[in-house]
Amino acid sequence: GGVGKTTLARAVCSNYQQSFSRQCYLEEVRSKKKKMVSLQEQLLRDILKQPDIKVSSVAEGTKEIEKRLGSMKVLIVVDDIDDADQLDELAIEHKSFGSGSRIIITTRDEQVLNIKKVDKRYKAQEMTNEEAFELFSWHAFENPSPNEEYIELARDIVDYCGGVPLAIT
């Protein structure tokens, strides 16, 4: 956690949203396990641009997604998944959306991606020491490097954070 998966997914979504007729960003899905119906409703509302969509059960929501979104070219980000069943309940499959659609899944559990047989993977990497030092310096000192008297302290902090951007900022 904290390597930047969510930040990267947000950036991709922001940069490519104009290429899709509709898009949806479902965040922190792992923490909303018990609220799958509300995630399904959000997906349908965001894609269909209809604010009053309601589903009564997870099974109904899955059917509605498959039925109503199957022909649309969409961009969907499903952030922080920890169980392949969550993707099934959101009807996240190749056949569920129109040609040219893209689905971005962020997860800490690579097994979820194996189960769903995703097309492409990108493993977010920790920052190098120099990248981490510069990020910390921008956040702490509003410069790419601190004043001379703070360099050693800044390096100690960056080393302690281990290249994890969330810990650095």
C-alpha positions as CSV (number, residue, x, y, z in Angstrom):
1,G,0.0,0.0,0.0
2,G,1.0,3.6,-0.6
3,V,3.0,3.0,-3.7
4,G,0.7,5.1,-5.9
5,K,-1.7,2.7,-7.5
6,T,-4.7,4.9,-6.9
7,T,-2.9,8.1,-7.9
8,L,-1.7,6.5,-11.1
9,A,-5.2,5.2,-11.9
10,R,-6.7,8.7,-11.3
11,A,-4.1,10.2,-13.6
12,V,-4.8,7.7,-16.4
13,C,-8.6,8.2,-16.0
14,S,-8.2,12.0,-16.1
15,N,-5.9,12.0,-19.2
16,Y,-8.0,9.5,-21.2
17,Q,-11.6,10.3,-20.3
18,Q,-12.2,12.3,-23.4
19,S,-11.6,9.1,-25.5
20,F,-14.7,7.4,-23.9
21,S,-18.4,8.2,-24.1
22,R,-18.8,7.6,-20.4
23,Q,-16.6,6.9,-17.4
24,C,-16.9,5.8,-13.8
25,Y,-14.4,5.8,-10.9
26,L,-15.2,3.4,-8.1
27,E,-12.9,4.1,-5.2
28,E,-11.8,2.1,-2.2
29,V,-14.0,-0.9,-3.2
30,R,-12.2,-3.1,-0.6
31,S,-13.5,-1.0,2.3
32,K,-17.1,-1.0,0.9
33,K,-17.6,-4.8,0.7
34,K,-20.9,-4.6,2.4
35,K,-22.1,-1.8,0.2
36,M,-21.9,-3.5,-3.2
37,V,-25.4,-2.4,-4.2
38,S,-24.4,1.2,-3.7
39,L,-21.3,0.6,-5.9
40,Q,-23.5,-1.0,-8.6
41,E,-25.9,2.0,-8.4
42,Q,-22.9,4.4,-8.7
43,L,-21.6,2.5,-11.8
44,L,-25.0,2.6,-13.5
45,R,-25.6,6.3,-12.5
46,D,-22.2,7.5,-13.7
47,I,-22.3,5.7,-17.0
48,L,-26.0,6.2,-17.8
49,K,-26.1,9.8,-16.5
50,Q,-29.3,9.0,-14.6
51,P,-29.3,10.2,-11.0
52,D,-32.2,8.2,-9.7
53,I,-31.1,4.6,-10.5
54,K,-31.8,2.1,-7.7
55,V,-31.3,-1.7,-7.5
56,S,-32.7,-3.9,-4.8
57,S,-30.0,-6.6,-4.6
58,V,-26.5,-7.5,-5.8
59,A,-27.9,-10.0,-8.2
60,E,-30.3,-7.5,-9.8
61,G,-27.5,-4.9,-10.0
62,T,-25.2,-7.3,-11.8
63,K,-27.9,-8.1,-14.3
64,E,-28.7,-4.4,-14.9
65,I,-25.0,-3.6,-15.5
66,E,-24.7,-6.4,-18.1
67,K,-28.0,-5.5,-19.7
68,R,-27.7,-1.7,-19.9
69,L,-24.0,-1.1,-20.4
70,G,-23.1,-3.9,-22.8
71,S,-22.9,-1.7,-25.9
72,M,-21.2,1.4,-24.5
73,K,-17.5,2.3,-24.9
74,V,-16.6,3.1,-21.3
75,L,-13.7,3.8,-19.0
76,I,-14.1,2.3,-15.6
77,V,-11.6,2.4,-12.7
78,V,-12.2,-0.1,-9.9
79,D,-9.9,1.0,-7.2
80,D,-8.6,-1.2,-4.3
81,I,-10.2,-4.6,-5.0
82,D,-9.3,-7.5,-2.7
83,D,-11.7,-10.2,-4.0
84,A,-12.5,-11.4,-7.5
85,D,-16.1,-11.8,-6.4
86,Q,-16.4,-8.0,-6.2
87,L,-15.5,-7.8,-9.9
88,D,-18.1,-10.4,-10.7
89,E,-20.8,-8.5,-8.8
90,L,-19.9,-5.4,-10.7
91,A,-20.0,-7.4,-14.0
92,I,-16.4,-6.4,-14.7
93,E,-15.7,-8.7,-17.7
94,H,-14.7,-8.3,-21.3
95,K,-18.2,-9.0,-22.6
96,S,-19.9,-6.6,-20.2
97,F,-19.1,-3.4,-22.0
98,G,-18.8,-2.2,-25.6
99,S,-15.9,-2.5,-28.0
100,G,-13.0,-0.3,-27.1
101,S,-13.9,-0.1,-23.4
102,R,-11.1,0.0,-20.8
103,I,-11.3,-1.2,-17.2
104,I,-8.5,-0.3,-14.8
105,I,-8.3,-2.4,-11.6
106,T,-6.0,-1.5,-8.7
107,T,-5.3,-4.2,-6.1
108,R,-2.7,-5.3,-3.6
109,D,-3.5,-8.9,-4.4
110,E,-2.1,-10.1,-7.7
111,Q,-4.2,-13.3,-7.4
112,V,-7.4,-11.3,-8.1
113,L,-5.8,-10.4,-11.5
114,N,-4.9,-14.0,-12.2
115,I,-8.5,-15.2,-11.5
116,K,-10.0,-12.6,-13.8
117,K,-7.3,-13.2,-16.5
118,V,-6.6,-9.5,-17.1
119,D,-5.1,-8.5,-20.4
120,K,-2.3,-6.2,-19.2
121,R,-0.6,-5.5,-15.9
122,Y,1.4,-2.7,-14.5
123,K,3.2,-3.3,-11.2
124,A,3.6,0.1,-9.4
125,Q,7.2,0.4,-8.2
126,E,8.6,2.1,-5.2
127,M,10.4,5.3,-5.9
128,T,14.2,5.5,-6.2
129,N,16.0,7.3,-3.4
130,E,16.5,10.3,-5.5
131,E,12.8,10.5,-6.7
132,A,11.7,10.0,-3.1
133,F,14.1,12.7,-1.9
134,E,12.9,15.2,-4.5
135,L,9.2,14.4,-3.7
136,F,9.8,14.9,0.0
137,S,11.7,18.1,-0.6
138,W,8.9,19.6,-2.7
139,H,6.4,18.7,0.0
140,A,8.5,19.8,3.0
141,F,10.5,22.7,1.6
142,E,8.7,23.6,-1.7
143,N,12.0,23.1,-3.5
144,P,13.6,20.1,-5.3
145,S,16.1,19.9,-2.4
146,P,16.3,21.4,1.1
147,N,18.7,23.9,2.5
148,E,22.1,22.5,3.3
149,E,21.3,22.3,7.1
150,Y,18.3,19.9,6.4
151,I,19.8,17.6,3.8
152,E,20.9,14.9,6.3
153,L,17.6,15.0,8.2
154,A,15.7,14.8,4.9
155,R,17.7,11.8,3.7
156,D,17.0,10.0,7.0
157,I,13.3,10.6,6.7
158,V,13.2,9.4,3.1
159,D,15.2,6.3,4.0
160,Y,12.8,5.6,6.8
161,C,9.8,5.9,4.4
162,G,11.4,3.3,2.0
163,G,10.4,4.9,-1.3
164,V,6.6,4.8,-0.5
165,P,5.1,8.0,-1.8
166,L,2.2,8.0,0.6
167,A,4.6,7.8,3.6
168,I,6.7,10.6,2.1
169,T,3.9,13.0,1.6
